[in-house]
CSV table of C-alpha atoms in Angstrom, one decimal:
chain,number,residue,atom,x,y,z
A,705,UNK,CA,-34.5,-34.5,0.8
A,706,UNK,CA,-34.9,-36.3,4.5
A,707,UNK,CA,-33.3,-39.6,4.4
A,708,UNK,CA,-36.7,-41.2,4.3
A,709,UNK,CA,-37.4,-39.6,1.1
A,710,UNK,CA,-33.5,-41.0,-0.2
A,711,UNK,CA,-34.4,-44.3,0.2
A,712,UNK,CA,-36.6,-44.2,-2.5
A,713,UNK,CA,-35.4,-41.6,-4.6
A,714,UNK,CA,-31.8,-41.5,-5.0
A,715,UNK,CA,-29.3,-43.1,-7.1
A,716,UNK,CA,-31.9,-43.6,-10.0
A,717,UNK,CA,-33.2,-41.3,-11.8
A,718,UNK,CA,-36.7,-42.1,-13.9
A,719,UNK,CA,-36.0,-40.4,-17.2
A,720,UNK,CA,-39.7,-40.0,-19.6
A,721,UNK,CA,-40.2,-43.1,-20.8
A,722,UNK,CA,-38.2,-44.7,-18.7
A,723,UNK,CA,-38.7,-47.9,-16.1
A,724,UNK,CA,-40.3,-46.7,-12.7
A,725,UNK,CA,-38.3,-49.0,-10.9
A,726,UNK,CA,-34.6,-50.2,-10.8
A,727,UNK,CA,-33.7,-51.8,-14.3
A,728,UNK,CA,-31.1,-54.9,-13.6
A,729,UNK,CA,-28.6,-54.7,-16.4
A,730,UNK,CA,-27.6,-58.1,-16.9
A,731,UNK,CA,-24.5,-57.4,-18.9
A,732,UNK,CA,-21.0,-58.2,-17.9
A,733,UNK,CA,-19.4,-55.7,-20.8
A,734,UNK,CA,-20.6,-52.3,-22.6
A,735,UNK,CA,-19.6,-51.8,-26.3
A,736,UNK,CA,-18.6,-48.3,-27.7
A,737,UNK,CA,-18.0,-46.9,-31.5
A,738,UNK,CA,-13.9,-46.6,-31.8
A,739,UNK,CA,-11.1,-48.2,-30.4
A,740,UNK,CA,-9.9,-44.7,-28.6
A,741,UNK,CA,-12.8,-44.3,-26.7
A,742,UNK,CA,-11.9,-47.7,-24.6
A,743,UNK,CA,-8.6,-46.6,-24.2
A,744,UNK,CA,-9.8,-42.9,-23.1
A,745,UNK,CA,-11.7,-44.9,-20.2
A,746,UNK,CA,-8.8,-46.6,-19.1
A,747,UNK,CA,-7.2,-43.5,-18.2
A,748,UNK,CA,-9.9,-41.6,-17.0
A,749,UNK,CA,-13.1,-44.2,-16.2
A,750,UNK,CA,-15.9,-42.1,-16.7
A,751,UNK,CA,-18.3,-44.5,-17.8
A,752,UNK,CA,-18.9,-48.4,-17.2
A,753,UNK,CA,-16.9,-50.5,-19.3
A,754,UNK,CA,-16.3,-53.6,-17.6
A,755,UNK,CA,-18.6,-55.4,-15.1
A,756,UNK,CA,-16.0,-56.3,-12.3
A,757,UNK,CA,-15.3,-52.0,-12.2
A,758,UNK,CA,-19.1,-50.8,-12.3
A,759,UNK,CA,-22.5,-51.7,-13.6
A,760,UNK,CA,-25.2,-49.2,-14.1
A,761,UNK,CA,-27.5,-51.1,-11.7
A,762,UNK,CA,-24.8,-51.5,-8.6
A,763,UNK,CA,-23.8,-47.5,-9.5
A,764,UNK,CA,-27.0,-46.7,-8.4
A,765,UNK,CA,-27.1,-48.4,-5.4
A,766,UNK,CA,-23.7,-46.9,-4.6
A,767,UNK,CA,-24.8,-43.3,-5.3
A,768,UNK,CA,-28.1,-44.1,-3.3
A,769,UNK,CA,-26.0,-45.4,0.1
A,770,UNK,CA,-23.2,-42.6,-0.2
A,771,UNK,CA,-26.2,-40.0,-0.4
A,772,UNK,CA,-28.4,-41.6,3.0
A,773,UNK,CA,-24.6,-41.5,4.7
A,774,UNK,CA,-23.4,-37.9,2.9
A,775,UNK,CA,-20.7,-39.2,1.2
A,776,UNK,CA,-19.2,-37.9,-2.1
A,777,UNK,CA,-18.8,-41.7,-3.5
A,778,UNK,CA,-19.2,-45.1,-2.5
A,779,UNK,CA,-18.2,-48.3,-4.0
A,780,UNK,CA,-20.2,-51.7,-3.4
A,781,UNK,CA,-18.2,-54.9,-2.8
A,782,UNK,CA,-19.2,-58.7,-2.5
A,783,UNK,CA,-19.5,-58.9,1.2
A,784,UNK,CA,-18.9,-56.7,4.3
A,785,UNK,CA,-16.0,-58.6,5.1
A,786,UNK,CA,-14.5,-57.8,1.7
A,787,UNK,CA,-15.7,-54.3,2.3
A,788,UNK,CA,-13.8,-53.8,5.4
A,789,UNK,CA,-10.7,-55.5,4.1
A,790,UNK,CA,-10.6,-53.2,1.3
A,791,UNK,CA,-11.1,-50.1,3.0
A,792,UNK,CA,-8.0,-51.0,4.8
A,793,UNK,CA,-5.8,-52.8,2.0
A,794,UNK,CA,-6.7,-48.7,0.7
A,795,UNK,CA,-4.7,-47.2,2.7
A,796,UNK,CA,-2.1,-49.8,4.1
A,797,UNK,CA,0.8,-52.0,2.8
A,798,UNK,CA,3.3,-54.6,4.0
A,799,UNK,CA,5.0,-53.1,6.5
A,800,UNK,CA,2.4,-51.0,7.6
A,801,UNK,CA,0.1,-50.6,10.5
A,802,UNK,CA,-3.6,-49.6,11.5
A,803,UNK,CA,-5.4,-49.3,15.0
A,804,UNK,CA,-8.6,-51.1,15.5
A,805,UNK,CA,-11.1,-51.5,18.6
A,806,UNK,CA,-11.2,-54.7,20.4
A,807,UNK,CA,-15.0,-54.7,20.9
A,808,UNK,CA,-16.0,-55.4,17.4
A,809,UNK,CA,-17.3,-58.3,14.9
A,810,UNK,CA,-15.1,-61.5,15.4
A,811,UNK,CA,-14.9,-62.2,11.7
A,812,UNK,CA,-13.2,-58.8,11.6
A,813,UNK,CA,-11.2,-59.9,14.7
A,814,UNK,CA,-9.7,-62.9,12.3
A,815,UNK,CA,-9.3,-60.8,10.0
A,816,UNK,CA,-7.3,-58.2,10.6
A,817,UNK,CA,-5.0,-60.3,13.6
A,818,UNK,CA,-4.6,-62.9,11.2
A,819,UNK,CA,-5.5,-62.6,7.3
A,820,UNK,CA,-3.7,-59.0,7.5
A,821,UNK,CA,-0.8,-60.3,9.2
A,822,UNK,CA,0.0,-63.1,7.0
A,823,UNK,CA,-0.1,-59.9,3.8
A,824,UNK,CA,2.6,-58.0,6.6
A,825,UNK,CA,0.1,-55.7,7.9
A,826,UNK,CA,-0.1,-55.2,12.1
A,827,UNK,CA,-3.8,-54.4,13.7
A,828,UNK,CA,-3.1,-52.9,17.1
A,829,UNK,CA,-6.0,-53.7,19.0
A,830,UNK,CA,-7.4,-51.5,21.9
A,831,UNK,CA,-9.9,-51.0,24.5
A,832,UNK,CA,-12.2,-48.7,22.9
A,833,UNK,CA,-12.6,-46.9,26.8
A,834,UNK,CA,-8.7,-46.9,27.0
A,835,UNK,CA,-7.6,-43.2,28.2
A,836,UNK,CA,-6.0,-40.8,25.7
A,837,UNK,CA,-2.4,-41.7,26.9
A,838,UNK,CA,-2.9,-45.3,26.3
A,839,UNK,CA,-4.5,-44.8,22.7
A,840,UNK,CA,-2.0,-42.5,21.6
A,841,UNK,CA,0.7,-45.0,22.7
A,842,UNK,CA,-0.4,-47.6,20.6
A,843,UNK,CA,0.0,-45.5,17.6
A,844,UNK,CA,3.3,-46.0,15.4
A,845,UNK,CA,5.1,-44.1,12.5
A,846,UNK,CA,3.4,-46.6,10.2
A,847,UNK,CA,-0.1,-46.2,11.3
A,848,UNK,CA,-2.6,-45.4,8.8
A,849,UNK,CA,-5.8,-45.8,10.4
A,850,UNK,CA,-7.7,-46.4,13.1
A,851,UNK,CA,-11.1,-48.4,12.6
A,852,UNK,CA,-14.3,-49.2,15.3
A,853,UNK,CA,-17.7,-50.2,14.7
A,854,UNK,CA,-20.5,-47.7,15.6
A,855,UNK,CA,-22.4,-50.9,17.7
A,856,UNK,CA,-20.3,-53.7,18.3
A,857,UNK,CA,-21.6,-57.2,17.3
A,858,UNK,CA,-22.3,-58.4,19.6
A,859,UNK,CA,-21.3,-56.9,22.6
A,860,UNK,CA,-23.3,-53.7,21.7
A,861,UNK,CA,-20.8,-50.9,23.2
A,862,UNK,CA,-21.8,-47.6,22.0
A,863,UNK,CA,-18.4,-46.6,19.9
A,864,UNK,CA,-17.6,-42.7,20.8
A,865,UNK,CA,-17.0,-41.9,16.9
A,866,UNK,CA,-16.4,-38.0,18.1
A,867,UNK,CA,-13.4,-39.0,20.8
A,868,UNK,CA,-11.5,-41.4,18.1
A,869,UNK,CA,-11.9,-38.8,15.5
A,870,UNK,CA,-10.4,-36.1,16.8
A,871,UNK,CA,-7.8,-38.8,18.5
A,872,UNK,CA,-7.1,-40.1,14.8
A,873,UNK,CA,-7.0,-36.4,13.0
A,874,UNK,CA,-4.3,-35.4,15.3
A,875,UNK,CA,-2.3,-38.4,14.3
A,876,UNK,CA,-3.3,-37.0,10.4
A,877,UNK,CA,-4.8,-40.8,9.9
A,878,UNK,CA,-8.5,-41.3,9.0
A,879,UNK,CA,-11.3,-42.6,10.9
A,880,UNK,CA,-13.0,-45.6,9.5
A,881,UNK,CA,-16.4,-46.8,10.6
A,882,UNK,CA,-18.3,-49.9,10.7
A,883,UNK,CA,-21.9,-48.7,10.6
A,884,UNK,CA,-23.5,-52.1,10.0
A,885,UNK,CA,-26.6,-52.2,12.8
A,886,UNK,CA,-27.3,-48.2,13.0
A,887,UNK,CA,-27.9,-48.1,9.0
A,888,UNK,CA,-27.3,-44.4,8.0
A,889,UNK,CA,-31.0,-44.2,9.2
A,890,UNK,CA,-29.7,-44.1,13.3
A,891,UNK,CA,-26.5,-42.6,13.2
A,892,UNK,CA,-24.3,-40.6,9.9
A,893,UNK,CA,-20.4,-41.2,11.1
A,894,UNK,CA,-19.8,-38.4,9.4
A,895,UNK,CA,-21.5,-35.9,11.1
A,896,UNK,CA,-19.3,-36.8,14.4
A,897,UNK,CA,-15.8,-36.7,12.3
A,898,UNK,CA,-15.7,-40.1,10.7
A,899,UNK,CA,-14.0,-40.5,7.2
A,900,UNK,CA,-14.4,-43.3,5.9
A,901,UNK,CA,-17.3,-45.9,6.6
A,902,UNK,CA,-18.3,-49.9,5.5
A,903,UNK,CA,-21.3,-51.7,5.8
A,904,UNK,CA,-22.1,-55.4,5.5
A,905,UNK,CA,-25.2,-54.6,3.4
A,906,UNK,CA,-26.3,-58.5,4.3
A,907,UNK,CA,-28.1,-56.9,7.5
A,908,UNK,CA,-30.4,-54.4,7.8
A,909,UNK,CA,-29.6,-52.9,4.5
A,910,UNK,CA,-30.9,-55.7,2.7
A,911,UNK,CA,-33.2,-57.0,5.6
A,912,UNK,CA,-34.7,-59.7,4.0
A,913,UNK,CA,-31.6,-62.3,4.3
A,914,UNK,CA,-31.5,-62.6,0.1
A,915,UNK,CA,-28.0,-61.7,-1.0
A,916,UNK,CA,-24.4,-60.9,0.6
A,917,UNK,CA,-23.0,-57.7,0.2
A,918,UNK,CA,-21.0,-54.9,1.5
A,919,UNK,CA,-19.7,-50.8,0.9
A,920,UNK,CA,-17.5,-48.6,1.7
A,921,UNK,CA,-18.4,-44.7,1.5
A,922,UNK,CA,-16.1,-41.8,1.3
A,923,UNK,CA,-16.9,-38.9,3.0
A,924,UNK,CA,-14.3,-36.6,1.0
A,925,UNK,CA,-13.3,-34.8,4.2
A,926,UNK,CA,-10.3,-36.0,4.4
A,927,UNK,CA,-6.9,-34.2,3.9
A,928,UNK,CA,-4.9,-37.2,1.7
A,929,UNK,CA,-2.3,-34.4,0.9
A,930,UNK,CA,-1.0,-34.3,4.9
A,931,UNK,CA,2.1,-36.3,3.7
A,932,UNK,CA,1.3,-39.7,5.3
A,933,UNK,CA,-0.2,-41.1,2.2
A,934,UNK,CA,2.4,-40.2,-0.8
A,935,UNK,CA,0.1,-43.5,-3.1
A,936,UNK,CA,-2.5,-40.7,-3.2
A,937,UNK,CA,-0.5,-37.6,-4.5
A,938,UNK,CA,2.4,-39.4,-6.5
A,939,UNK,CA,1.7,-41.2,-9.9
A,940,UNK,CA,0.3,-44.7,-9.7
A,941,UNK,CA,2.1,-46.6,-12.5
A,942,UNK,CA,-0.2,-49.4,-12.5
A,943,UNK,CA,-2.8,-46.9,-13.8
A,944,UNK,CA,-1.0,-45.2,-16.4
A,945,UNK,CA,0.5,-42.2,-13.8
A,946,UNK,CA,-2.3,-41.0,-12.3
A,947,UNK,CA,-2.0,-38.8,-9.5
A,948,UNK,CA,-5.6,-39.3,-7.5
A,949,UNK,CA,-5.5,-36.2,-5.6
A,950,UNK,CA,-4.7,-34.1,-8.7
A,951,UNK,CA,-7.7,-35.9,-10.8
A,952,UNK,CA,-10.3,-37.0,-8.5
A,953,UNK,CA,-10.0,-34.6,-5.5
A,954,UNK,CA,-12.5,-35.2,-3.1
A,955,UNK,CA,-13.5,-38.9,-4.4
A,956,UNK,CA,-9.3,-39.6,-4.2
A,957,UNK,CA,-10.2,-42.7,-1.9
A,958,UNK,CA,-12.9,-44.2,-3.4
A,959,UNK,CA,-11.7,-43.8,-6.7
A,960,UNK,CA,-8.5,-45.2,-5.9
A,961,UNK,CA,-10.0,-48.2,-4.4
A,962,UNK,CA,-11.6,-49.1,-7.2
A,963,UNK,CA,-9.1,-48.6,-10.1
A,964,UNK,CA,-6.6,-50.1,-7.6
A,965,UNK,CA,-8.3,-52.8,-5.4
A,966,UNK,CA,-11.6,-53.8,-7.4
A,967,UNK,CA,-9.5,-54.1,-10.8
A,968,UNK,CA,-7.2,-56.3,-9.2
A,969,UNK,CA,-8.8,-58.3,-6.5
A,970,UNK,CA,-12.7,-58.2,-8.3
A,971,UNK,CA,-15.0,-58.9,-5.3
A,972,UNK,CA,-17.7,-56.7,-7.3
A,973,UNK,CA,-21.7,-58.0,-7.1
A,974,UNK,CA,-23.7,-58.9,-9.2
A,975,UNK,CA,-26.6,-56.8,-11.0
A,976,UNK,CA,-29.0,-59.0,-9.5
A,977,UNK,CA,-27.7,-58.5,-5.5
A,978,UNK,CA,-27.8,-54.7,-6.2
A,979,UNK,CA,-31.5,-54.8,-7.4
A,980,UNK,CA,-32.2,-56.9,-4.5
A,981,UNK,CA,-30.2,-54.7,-2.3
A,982,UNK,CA,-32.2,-51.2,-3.5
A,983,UNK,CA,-35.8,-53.2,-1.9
A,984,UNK,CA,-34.3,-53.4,1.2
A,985,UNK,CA,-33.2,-49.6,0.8
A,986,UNK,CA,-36.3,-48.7,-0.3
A,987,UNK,CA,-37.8,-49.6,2.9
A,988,UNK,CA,-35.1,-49.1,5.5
A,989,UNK,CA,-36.2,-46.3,7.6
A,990,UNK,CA,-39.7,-47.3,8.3
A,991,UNK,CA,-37.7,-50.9,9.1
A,992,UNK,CA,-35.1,-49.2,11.3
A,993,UNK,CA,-37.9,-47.4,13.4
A,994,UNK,CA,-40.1,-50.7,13.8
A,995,UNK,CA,-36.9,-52.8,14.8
A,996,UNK,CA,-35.8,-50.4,16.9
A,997,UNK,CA,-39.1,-50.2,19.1
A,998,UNK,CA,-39.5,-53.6,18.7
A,999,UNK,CA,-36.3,-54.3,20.6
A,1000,UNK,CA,-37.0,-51.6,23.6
A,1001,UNK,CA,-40.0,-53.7,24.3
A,1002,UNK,CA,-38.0,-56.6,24.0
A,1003,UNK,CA,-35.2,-55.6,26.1
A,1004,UNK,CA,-37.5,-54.1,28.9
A,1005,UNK,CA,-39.6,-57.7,29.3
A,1006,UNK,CA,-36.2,-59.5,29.3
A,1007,UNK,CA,-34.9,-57.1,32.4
A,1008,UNK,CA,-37.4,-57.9,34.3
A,1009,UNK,CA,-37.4,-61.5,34.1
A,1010,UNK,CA,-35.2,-63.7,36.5
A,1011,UNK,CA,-33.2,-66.3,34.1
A,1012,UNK,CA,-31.4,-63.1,33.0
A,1013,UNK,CA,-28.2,-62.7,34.3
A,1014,UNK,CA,-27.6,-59.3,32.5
A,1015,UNK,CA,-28.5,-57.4,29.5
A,1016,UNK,CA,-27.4,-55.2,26.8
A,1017,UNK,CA,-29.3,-53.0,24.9
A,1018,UNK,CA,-28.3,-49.0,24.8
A,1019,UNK,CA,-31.9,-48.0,24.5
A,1020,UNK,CA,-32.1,-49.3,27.7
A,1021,UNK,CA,-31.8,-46.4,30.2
A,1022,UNK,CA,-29.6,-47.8,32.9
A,1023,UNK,CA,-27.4,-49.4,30.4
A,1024,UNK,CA,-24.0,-48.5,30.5
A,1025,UNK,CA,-23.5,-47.3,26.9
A,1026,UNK,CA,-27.1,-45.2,27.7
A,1027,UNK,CA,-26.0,-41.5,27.4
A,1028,UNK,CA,-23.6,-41.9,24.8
A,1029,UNK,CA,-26.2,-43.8,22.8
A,1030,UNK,CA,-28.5,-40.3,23.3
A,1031,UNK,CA,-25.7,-38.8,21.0
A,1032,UNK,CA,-24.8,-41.0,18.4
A,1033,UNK,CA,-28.0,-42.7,18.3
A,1034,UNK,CA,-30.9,-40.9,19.5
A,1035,UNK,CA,-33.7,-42.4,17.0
A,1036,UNK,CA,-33.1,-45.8,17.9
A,1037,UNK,CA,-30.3,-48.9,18.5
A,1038,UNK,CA,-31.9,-50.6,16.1
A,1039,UNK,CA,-33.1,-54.4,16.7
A,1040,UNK,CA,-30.2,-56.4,18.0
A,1041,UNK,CA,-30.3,-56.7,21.5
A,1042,UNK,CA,-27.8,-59.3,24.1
A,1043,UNK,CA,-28.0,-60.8,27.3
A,1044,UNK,CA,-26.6,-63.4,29.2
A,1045,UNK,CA,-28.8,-66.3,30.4
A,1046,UNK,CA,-28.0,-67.9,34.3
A,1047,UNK,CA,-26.3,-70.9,33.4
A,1048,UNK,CA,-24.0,-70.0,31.1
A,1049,UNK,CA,-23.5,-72.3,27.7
A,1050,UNK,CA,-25.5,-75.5,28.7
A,1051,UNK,CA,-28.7,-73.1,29.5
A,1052,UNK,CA,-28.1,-70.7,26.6
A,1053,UNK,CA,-28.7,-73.5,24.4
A,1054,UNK,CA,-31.4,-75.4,25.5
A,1055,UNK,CA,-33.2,-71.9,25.4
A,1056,UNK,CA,-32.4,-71.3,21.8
A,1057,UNK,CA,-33.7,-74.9,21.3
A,1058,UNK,CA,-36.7,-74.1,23.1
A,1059,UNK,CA,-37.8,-71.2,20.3
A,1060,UNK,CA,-40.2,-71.7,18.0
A,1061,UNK,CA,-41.2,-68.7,16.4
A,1062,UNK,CA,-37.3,-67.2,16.4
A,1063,UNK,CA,-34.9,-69.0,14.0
A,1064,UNK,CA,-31.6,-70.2,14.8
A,1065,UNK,CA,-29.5,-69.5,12.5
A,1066,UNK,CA,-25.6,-67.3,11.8
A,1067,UNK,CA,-27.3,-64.3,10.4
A,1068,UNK,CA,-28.3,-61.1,12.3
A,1069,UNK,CA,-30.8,-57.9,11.5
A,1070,UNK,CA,-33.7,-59.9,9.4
A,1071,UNK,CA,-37.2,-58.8,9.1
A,1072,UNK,CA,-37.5,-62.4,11.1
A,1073,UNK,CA,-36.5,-62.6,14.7
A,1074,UNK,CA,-33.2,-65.1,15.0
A,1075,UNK,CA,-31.0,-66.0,17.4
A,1076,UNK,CA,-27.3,-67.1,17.7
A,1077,UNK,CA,-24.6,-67.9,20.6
A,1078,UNK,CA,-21.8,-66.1,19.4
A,1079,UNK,CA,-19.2,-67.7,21.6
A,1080,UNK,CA,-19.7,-71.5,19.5
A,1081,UNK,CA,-20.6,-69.5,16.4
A,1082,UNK,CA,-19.7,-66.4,15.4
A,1083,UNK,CA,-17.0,-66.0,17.5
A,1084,UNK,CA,-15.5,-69.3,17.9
A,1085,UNK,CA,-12.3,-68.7,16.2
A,1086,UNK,CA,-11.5,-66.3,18.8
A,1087,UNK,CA,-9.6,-66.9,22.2
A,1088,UNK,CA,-10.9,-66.8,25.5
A,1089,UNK,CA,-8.7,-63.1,25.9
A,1090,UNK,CA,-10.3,-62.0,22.5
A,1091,UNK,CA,-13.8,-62.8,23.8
A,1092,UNK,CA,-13.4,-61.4,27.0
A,1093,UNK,CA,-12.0,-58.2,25.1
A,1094,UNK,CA,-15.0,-58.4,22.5
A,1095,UNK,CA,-17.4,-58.4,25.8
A,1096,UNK,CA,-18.9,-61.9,24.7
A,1097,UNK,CA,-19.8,-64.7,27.8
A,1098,UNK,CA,-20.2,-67.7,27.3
A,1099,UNK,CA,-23.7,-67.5,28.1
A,1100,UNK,CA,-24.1,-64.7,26.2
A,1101,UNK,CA,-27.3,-65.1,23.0
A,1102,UNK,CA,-27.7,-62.5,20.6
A,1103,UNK,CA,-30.9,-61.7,19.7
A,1104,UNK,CA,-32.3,-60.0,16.9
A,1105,UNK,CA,-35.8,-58.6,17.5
A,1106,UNK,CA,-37.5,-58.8,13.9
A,1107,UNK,CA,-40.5,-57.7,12.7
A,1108,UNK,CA,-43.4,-59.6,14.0
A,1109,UNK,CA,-45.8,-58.1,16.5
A,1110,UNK,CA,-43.6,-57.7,19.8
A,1111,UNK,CA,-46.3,-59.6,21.6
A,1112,UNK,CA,-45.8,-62.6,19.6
A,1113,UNK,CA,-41.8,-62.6,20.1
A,1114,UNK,CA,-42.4,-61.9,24.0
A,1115,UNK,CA,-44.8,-65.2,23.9
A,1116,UNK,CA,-41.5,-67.1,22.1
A,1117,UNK,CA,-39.3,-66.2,25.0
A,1118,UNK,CA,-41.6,-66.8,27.5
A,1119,UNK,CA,-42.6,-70.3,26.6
A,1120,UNK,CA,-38.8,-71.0,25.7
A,1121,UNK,CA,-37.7,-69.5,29.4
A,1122,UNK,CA,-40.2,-72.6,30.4
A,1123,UNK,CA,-38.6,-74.8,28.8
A,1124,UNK,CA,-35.6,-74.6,30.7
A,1125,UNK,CA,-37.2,-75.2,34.2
C-alpha cells in the first residue's frame, strides 16, 4: 500500500462483525484462564497483560506508525520528550556517552546537557556541518549513539541523515532520528540509513492539538551483535535471562525498551490519546501536502516584504538548506516556516501581538496557524552560546502555517506588519 492508503488502513484490522473504526479499550488489565499462562507472558510477552506494557488500542497505533515509517516495531510513549529520552536511556548508561546535533529542539537541548548528566550520561554536541575530522573526534570509546533531527525546531536546517549514517555505522553506533515536522509522509529516515527514529506525536501526527504523545520506531537494521552493545546479546536478569538478540532478533530494540524501560519507568498513554492520535493519522498525508503548500506561499509573501530581516524555509529555493531539502524532502517541508523580524525582540513581539487570526501560543504544527518566539519561550532555558548554536535570534518568530485559506493568513501578517509602523 502507498503511505496514503496506510494512514487509514494499518494497524487495525476490521474482522466480520467487527467495529469499522478504532475500538478504545478502556481497560487497565486483561484476565486469562490459569495461573501459568500469566507467568508464560512474563517471560515471553506475547500478548497484553498489563496496561503500562501495551493496550490493544495504543498497539495499533504503534503498528500503524512503524508501517508509514517501515519499521519492524514501534513503541508509543507519553510525550516526545519521553520518547527521545527513552530511545537513548536504550542504549546508554552511567558512564556512557552519545553524540547529538547542536541545531535541534531546546527541550532536547535541556535534556540531554542536563537531565542526562545528572543520570552520568555525556551528550557531545556538534555542529551538524562540522567536517568529517571534527565529527569523528568527538566520538569516544563510550559512545553509543549519535542523534539529529530531520528539521530542526526551530532553526529549520535540513539534517543530512545519509552523511551521519554512514559517519555513525563506521563507529558501529546507531543513528537516531527526530522526524517530528516531516511526518513519515515527507521524509522515511530509513531509507537514507537511519536506525532508529522518535516522534513527538503532539505535532503534526495528531494535528489537532488534543493529546501529548510520542514514539520511537525500530527500523531492525541494525547489527546489535557488533560487540558494542553486550545488554542486547547477554541475559538480562531483570527479565528472567533473556538474551534479546537470541529471542526477538530484528525487534531486539524495541522489545527491549519496553520490557526494560516502559516496565520500569511507565510513561505509556492512555487508550483514549491513541484513539485520538489514529484521527490525526488518518488524515496526515492530505494534511502534510496542504501545510506544506500552505507554507511556500507563506514563505514567498514574507521574502518579499521589507520588515523581514531573513527567512527560513527549505522549500524556499535560495535557502541555504534548498538542495539538500530536494533529497530528503522532496514532497514538501511541511508548515513550519522562521524568520527574523528588523528589530529584534521588542518588534517580534508587538507583531505577534498584532495577530488576530494566528494564535499565540507554545505549541507548533496545528491545523490552526500559531506563532511563538522561541528565544523567551521555547528556548529560554538555553544560553546565549546554545542559541546561537541552535540558529535561534533573538528576533527570530516561528510560524506555523495552518490550514486556513493562505490568503486569509497573508491578510493576518499583513495587517499585523501594520501594526508595527
Amino acid at each position: 500500500m502507498k503511505l496514503e492508503t496506510k494512514c487509514l488502513h494499518e494497524g487495525y484490522e476490521r474482522a466480520n462483525g467487527a467495529p469499522g473504526a478504532l475500538p478504545i479499550v478502556q481497560s487497565t488489565t486483561y484476565v486469562f484462564d490459569s495461573t501459568q499462562h500469566i507467568a508464560d507472558l512474563f517471560n515471553m510477552p506475547t500478548e497484553h497483560m498489563y496496561s503500562r506494557f501495551s493496550n490493544p488500542t495504543v498497539d495499533a497505533v504503534e503498528k500503524k506508525i512503524a508501517a508509514l515509517e517501515g519499521g519492524v516495531g514501534a513503541m508509543c510513549t507519553s510525550s516526545g520528550q519521553a520518547a527521545s529520552l527513552l530511545s537513548i536511556l536504550n542504549l546508554c548508561k552511567a558512564g556512557d556517552s552519545f553524540i547529538a546535533c547542536s541545531a535541534i529542539y531546546g527541550g532536547t537541548v535541556n535534556l540531554f546537557a542536563v537531565t542526562l548528566k545528572r543520570f552520568g550520561i555525556e551528550c557531545i554536541f556538534v555542529d551538524p556541518e562540522a567536517d568529517d575530522e571534527t565529527l569523528q573526534a568527538a566520538v569516544k570509546p563510550n559512545t553509543r549513539a549519535v542523534f539529529g533531527e530531520t528539521l530542526a525546531n526551530p532553526a529549520l536546517n535540513v539534517f543530512d541523515i545519509e552523511r551521519f549514517a554512514n559517519f555513525a555505522h563506521r563507529n558501529n553506533i546507531p543513528l537516531i532520528i527526530d522526524n517530528t515536522f516531516p511526518t513519515p509522509i515527507l521524509c522515511r529516515p530509513f531509507e537514507f540509513g537511519a536506525d532508529i527514529v522518535v516522534h513527538s506525536t503532539t505535532k503534526y501526527m495528531d494535528g489537532h492539538a488534543v493529546q501529548g504523545g510520542g514514539v520511537i520506531v525500530d527500523s531492525g537494521n541494525f547489527d546489535w551483535t557488533n560487540g558494542n552493545f553486550p545488554e542486547f546479546t547477554e541475559p538480562d536478569e531483570s527479565y528472567h535471562g533473556v538474551v534479546y538478540t537470541r529471542e526477538f532478533g530484528k525487534m531486539a530494540y524495541i522489545i527491549k525498551a519496553r520490557m526494560q524501560l516502559m516496565r520500569d519507568l511507565g510513561c505509556y498513554p492512555a487508550a483514549n490519546s491513541a484513539f485520538l492520535l489514529n484521527l490525526g493519522l488518518e488524515t496526515l498525508a492530505v494534511r502534510m501536502e496542504r501545510y506544506s503548500r500552505n507554507a511556500e506561499t507563506v514563505a514567498k509573501f514574507l521574502q518579499s516584504r521589507d520588515e523581514v530581516a531573513a527567512i527560513s524555509y527549505p522549500g524556499l529555493e535560495g535557502d541555504k538548506y534548498y538542495e539538500r531539502a530536494q533529497k530528503y524532502l522532496p514532497n514538501g517541508c511541511s508548515g513550519v516556516i522562521s524568520f527574523n523580524i528588523k528589530g529584534g525582540r521588542d518588534v517580534a513581539t508587538k507583531f505577534m501581538d498584532a495577530l488576530k487570526l494566528a494564535s499565540r501560543e507554545v505549541h507548533v504544527a496545528d491545523i490552526r496557524t500559531c506563532v511563538l518566539h522561541p528565544a523567551s519561550m521555547t528556548h529560554r532555558q538555553l544560553t546565549d552560546e546554545q542559541l546561537v548554536a541552535a540558529g535561534i535570534d533573538a528576533g527570530m518568530i516561528r510560524f506555523s502555517v495552518g490550514l486556513e485559506n493562505v490568503e486569509d493568513i497573508i491578510a493576518d501578517i499583513t495587517q499585523a506588519f501594520e501594526a508595527c509602523k
